Amino acid sequence: GIQVEQSPPDLILQEGANSTLRCNFSDSVNNLQWFHQNPWGQLINLFYIPSGTKQNGRLSATTVATERYSLLYISSSQTTDSGVYFCAVDNTNAGKSTFGDGTTLTVKP
Amino acid sequence: GAVVSQHPSWVICKSGTSVKIECRSLDFQATTMFWYRQFPKQSLMLMATSNEGSKATYEQGVEKDKFLINHASLTLSTLTVTSAHPEDSSFYICSARDGLAYEQYFGPGTRLTVT
């Protein structure tokens, strides 16, 4: 099956700093989503981005499908950005997603 | 829009009993729902794909007789953990697709503890 690698596994930032999270995948995909899992376990949809670039406030994402990677940018980080960020990809027609291992972000005040 | 609910949010049960978890899409119709399992500090692992009106498709290594999935309507899927054991303790999360769209929306999860 498809392999998904996220880096870095852990990231500690000071409030106000910027960061870039990376997701590499081993095959072409139909779907790619970025999620934020908050401390209570809820997965929050950030971006549906199989290709191209999107922005939503302080967050933006870029997927270069031909080179099989996606980047999530977080600018002016806040303590509420802390949590685990997952990349999930789907290369089937069944809509089944494979998750990366996540990046654990800690933003310190 | 695109809200998915799960009930209960947490449950404690005794070994040998069964537990049912409900997953509902509140403002859209979900022909396909997915059930995931997550252990502490690990990623999500897909357990099964649930299609409305048909049998669920289980991932390799998932016991279908232990984890019973029923997708009775376009807004409701249930996961029943039968004869639960302590090793079944985990965080169970469902997701749903809005029609034929690829994007998935996740429920808040159910934390199961088997004593």
Tab-separated table of C-alpha atoms in Angstrom:
chain	number	residue	atom	x	y	z
A	1	GLY	CA	0.000	0.000	0.000
A	2	ILE	CA	0.889	3.653	-0.155
A	3	GLN	CA	3.446	4.950	2.348
A	4	VAL	CA	3.065	8.315	4.043
A	5	GLU	CA	5.933	9.981	5.894
A	6	GLN	CA	5.576	13.148	7.907
A	7	SER	CA	8.369	15.322	9.191
A	8	PRO	CA	9.459	16.477	11.624
A	9	PRO	CA	7.891	14.099	14.177
A	10	ASP	CA	8.064	16.732	16.897
A	11	LEU	CA	8.316	20.493	16.754
A	12	ILE	CA	8.572	23.012	19.571
A	13	LEU	CA	8.047	26.680	18.789
A	14	GLN	CA	7.857	29.949	20.597
A	15	GLU	CA	4.588	31.785	20.137
A	16	GLY	CA	4.733	33.981	17.055
A	17	ALA	CA	7.153	31.772	15.120
A	18	ASN	CA	6.472	30.252	11.708
A	19	SER	CA	6.756	26.577	10.792
A	20	THR	CA	6.598	24.191	7.874
A	21	LEU	CA	5.366	20.629	8.145
A	22	ARG	CA	6.029	18.127	5.389
A	23	CYS	CA	4.174	15.081	4.082
A	24	ASN	CA	5.794	12.731	1.561
A	25	PHE	CA	3.842	9.975	-0.127
A	26	SER	CA	4.969	7.047	-2.219
A	27	ASP	CA	2.384	6.986	-5.002
A	28	SER	CA	0.030	9.268	-6.898
A	29	VAL	CA	-3.068	10.214	-4.911
A	30	ASN	CA	-6.689	11.131	-5.544
A	31	ASN	CA	-7.075	12.914	-2.269
A	32	LEU	CA	-4.915	14.553	0.359
A	33	GLN	CA	-6.136	16.134	3.532
A	34	TRP	CA	-4.435	17.893	6.439
A	35	PHE	CA	-5.958	17.583	9.894
A	36	HIS	CA	-5.265	19.016	13.324
A	37	GLN	CA	-6.024	16.703	16.228
A	38	ASN	CA	-6.690	18.768	19.320
A	39	PRO	CA	-5.860	17.601	22.875
A	40	TRP	CA	-9.343	16.099	23.221
A	41	GLY	CA	-8.853	13.903	20.170
A	42	GLN	CA	-11.086	15.720	17.703
A	43	LEU	CA	-9.740	15.819	14.162
A	44	ILE	CA	-10.344	19.174	12.554
A	45	ASN	CA	-10.239	19.488	8.778
A	46	LEU	CA	-7.638	22.018	7.722
A	47	PHE	CA	-7.298	21.491	4.001
A	48	TYR	CA	-8.497	19.212	1.253
A	49	ILE	CA	-5.639	19.657	-1.193
A	50	PRO	CA	-4.793	16.909	-3.709
A	51	SER	CA	-2.875	19.529	-5.686
A	52	GLY	CA	-2.162	23.235	-5.748
A	53	THR	CA	-2.082	25.835	-3.004
A	54	LYS	CA	-4.716	26.976	-0.519
A	55	GLN	CA	-4.729	29.481	2.294
A	56	ASN	CA	-6.964	29.904	5.309
A	57	GLY	CA	-5.940	32.672	7.660
A	58	ARG	CA	-2.555	31.911	9.194
A	59	LEU	CA	-2.454	28.483	7.611
A	60	SER	CA	-1.645	27.570	4.051
A	61	ALA	CA	-0.852	24.349	2.226
A	62	THR	CA	0.786	23.344	-1.001
A	63	THR	CA	0.719	19.959	-2.685
A	64	VAL	CA	3.076	19.153	-5.543
A	65	ALA	CA	1.439	15.974	-6.771
A	66	THR	CA	4.058	15.247	-9.442
A	67	GLU	CA	6.785	15.235	-6.792
A	68	ARG	CA	4.616	13.464	-4.200
A	69	TYR	CA	4.767	15.855	-1.300
A	70	SER	CA	2.660	18.370	0.526
A	71	LEU	CA	3.607	21.191	2.869
A	72	LEU	CA	1.588	22.821	5.629
A	73	TYR	CA	2.660	26.306	6.667
A	74	ILE	CA	1.711	27.818	9.992
A	75	SER	CA	2.531	31.496	10.448
A	76	SER	CA	2.534	33.541	13.652
A	77	SER	CA	1.881	30.413	15.694
A	78	GLN	CA	-0.357	30.558	18.775
A	79	THR	CA	-0.558	28.254	21.784
A	80	THR	CA	-3.897	27.004	20.499
A	81	ASP	CA	-2.091	25.615	17.442
A	82	SER	CA	-0.559	22.941	19.662
A	83	GLY	CA	-1.564	19.369	18.914
A	84	VAL	CA	-0.881	16.722	16.325
A	85	TYR	CA	-1.024	17.477	12.627
A	86	PHE	CA	-1.851	14.577	10.338
A	87	CYS	CA	-1.583	14.218	6.619
A	88	ALA	CA	-3.933	11.610	5.099
A	89	VAL	CA	-3.832	10.423	1.514
A	90	ASP	CA	-6.038	8.234	-0.630
A	91	ASN	CA	-4.955	6.505	-3.825
A	92	THR	CA	-8.000	4.258	-4.152
A	93	ASN	CA	-11.456	4.843	-5.544
A	94	ALA	CA	-12.956	3.658	-2.271
A	95	GLY	CA	-12.056	6.823	-0.428
A	96	LYS	CA	-9.899	4.958	2.097
A	97	SER	CA	-7.284	7.213	3.617
A	98	THR	CA	-3.837	6.282	4.856
A	99	PHE	CA	-2.557	8.479	7.633
A	100	GLY	CA	0.999	9.543	8.297
A	101	ASP	CA	2.393	9.259	11.814
A	102	GLY	CA	1.775	12.927	12.468
A	103	THR	CA	3.793	15.924	13.628
A	104	THR	CA	3.356	16.896	17.265
A	105	LEU	CA	3.507	20.660	17.563
A	106	THR	CA	4.009	22.425	20.869
A	107	VAL	CA	3.744	26.204	20.894
A	108	LYS	CA	5.115	27.798	24.053
A	109	PRO	CA	3.917	31.201	25.302
B	1	GLY	CA	-21.849	22.251	7.757
B	2	ALA	CA	-20.375	18.713	7.538
B	3	VAL	CA	-20.772	17.756	11.183
B	4	VAL	CA	-20.293	14.202	12.415
B	5	SER	CA	-21.289	13.149	15.917
B	6	GLN	CA	-20.373	10.093	17.952
B	7	HIS	CA	-22.026	8.615	20.986
B	8	PRO	CA	-20.951	7.894	23.619
B	9	SER	CA	-17.855	10.058	23.954
B	10	TRP	CA	-16.429	7.677	26.524
B	11	VAL	CA	-17.465	4.327	27.961
B	12	ILE	CA	-16.153	1.936	30.576
B	13	CYS	CA	-17.299	-1.657	30.406
B	14	LYS	CA	-16.447	-4.972	31.991
B	15	SER	CA	-14.557	-7.679	30.168
B	16	GLY	CA	-16.905	-9.962	28.247
B	17	THR	CA	-19.638	-7.413	27.626
B	18	SER	CA	-20.514	-5.705	24.333
B	19	VAL	CA	-20.439	-2.001	23.581
B	20	LYS	CA	-22.176	-0.133	20.755
B	21	ILE	CA	-20.820	3.140	19.358
B	22	GLU	CA	-22.964	5.329	17.108
B	23	CYS	CA	-21.715	7.609	14.357
B	24	ARG	CA	-24.082	10.108	12.769
B	25	SER	CA	-23.729	12.617	9.969
B	26	LEU	CA	-25.856	15.526	11.134
B	27	ASP	CA	-26.217	17.748	8.081
B	28	PHE	CA	-25.351	15.584	5.094
B	29	GLN	CA	-25.953	12.128	3.729
B	30	ALA	CA	-23.049	9.740	4.070
B	31	THR	CA	-23.100	6.796	1.725
B	32	THR	CA	-19.699	5.796	3.075
B	33	MET	CA	-18.433	5.923	6.625
B	34	PHE	CA	-15.126	4.734	8.015
B	35	TRP	CA	-14.100	3.413	11.421
B	36	TYR	CA	-10.623	4.028	12.783
B	37	ARG	CA	-8.777	3.003	15.904
B	38	GLN	CA	-6.087	5.073	17.572
B	39	PHE	CA	-3.738	3.987	20.350
B	40	PRO	CA	-2.065	6.610	22.564
B	41	LYS	CA	0.521	8.695	20.735
B	42	GLN	CA	-0.008	6.735	17.529
B	43	SER	CA	-1.629	7.420	14.211
B	44	LEU	CA	-5.096	6.414	13.069
B	45	MET	CA	-5.539	2.910	11.704
B	46	LEU	CA	-8.452	2.162	9.405
B	47	MET	CA	-10.537	-0.732	10.675
B	48	ALA	CA	-13.356	-0.920	8.144
B	49	THR	CA	-15.322	0.856	5.465
B	50	SER	CA	-19.058	1.003	5.971
B	51	ASN	CA	-21.400	1.440	3.010
B	52	GLU	CA	-25.099	2.165	3.480
B	53	GLY	CA	-27.196	-0.903	2.810
B	54	SER	CA	-24.335	-3.340	2.329
B	55	LYS	CA	-21.816	-5.292	4.349
B	56	ALA	CA	-18.800	-3.514	5.726
B	57	THR	CA	-15.365	-4.093	4.251
B	58	TYR	CA	-12.779	-4.882	6.902
B	59	GLU	CA	-9.066	-4.187	6.730
B	60	GLN	CA	-6.639	-7.060	6.986
B	61	GLY	CA	-6.208	-8.241	10.548
B	62	VAL	CA	-9.478	-6.791	11.850
B	63	GLU	CA	-11.843	-9.446	13.235
B	64	LYS	CA	-15.232	-8.841	11.656
B	65	ASP	CA	-16.996	-11.064	14.187
B	66	LYS	CA	-15.583	-8.986	17.007
B	67	PHE	CA	-16.160	-5.551	15.505
B	68	LEU	CA	-19.665	-5.594	14.063
B	69	ILE	CA	-20.491	-2.682	11.782
B	70	ASN	CA	-23.967	-1.765	10.600
B	71	HIS	CA	-24.720	1.148	8.252
B	72	ALA	CA	-28.504	1.152	8.470
B	73	SER	CA	-29.199	4.571	6.958
B	74	LEU	CA	-27.508	7.399	5.112
B	75	THR	CA	-26.830	9.169	8.394
B	76	LEU	CA	-26.044	6.399	10.866
B	77	SER	CA	-23.350	3.755	11.232
B	78	THR	CA	-22.748	1.712	14.363
B	79	LEU	CA	-19.730	-0.195	15.625
B	80	THR	CA	-20.342	-2.926	18.199
B	81	VAL	CA	-17.361	-4.307	20.064
B	82	THR	CA	-18.466	-7.798	21.094
B	83	SER	CA	-17.109	-9.705	24.079
B	84	ALA	CA	-14.765	-6.848	24.864
B	85	HIS	CA	-11.361	-7.499	26.414
B	86	PRO	CA	-8.872	-5.071	27.959
B	87	GLU	CA	-6.796	-5.104	24.764
B	88	ASP	CA	-9.816	-3.595	22.945
B	89	SER	CA	-9.399	-0.456	25.035
B	90	SER	CA	-8.678	2.324	22.582
B	91	PHE	CA	-9.913	5.542	20.993
B	92	TYR	CA	-12.405	4.767	18.220
B	93	ILE	CA	-13.094	7.443	15.613
B	94	CYS	CA	-15.566	7.448	12.742
B	95	SER	CA	-15.545	9.563	9.621
B	96	ALA	CA	-18.005	10.166	6.827
B	97	ARG	CA	-17.861	11.241	3.217
B	98	ASP	CA	-20.420	13.693	1.915
B	99	GLY	CA	-21.895	11.815	-1.037
B	100	LEU	CA	-19.247	11.083	-3.664
B	101	ALA	CA	-16.861	13.780	-2.486
B	102	TYR	CA	-13.442	12.595	-1.364
B	103	GLU	CA	-13.206	14.835	1.669
B	104	GLN	CA	-13.760	13.076	4.989
B	105	TYR	CA	-15.244	14.592	8.133
B	106	PHE	CA	-14.454	13.083	11.509
B	107	GLY	CA	-16.488	12.520	14.635
B	108	PRO	CA	-15.109	13.504	18.038
B	109	GLY	CA	-14.183	9.920	18.922
B	110	THR	CA	-15.174	7.439	21.624
B	111	ARG	CA	-12.745	6.421	24.329
B	112	LEU	CA	-13.379	2.801	25.329
B	113	THR	CA	-11.916	1.330	28.502
B	114	VAL	CA	-12.454	-2.356	29.205
B	115	THR	CA	-11.814	-3.423	32.802
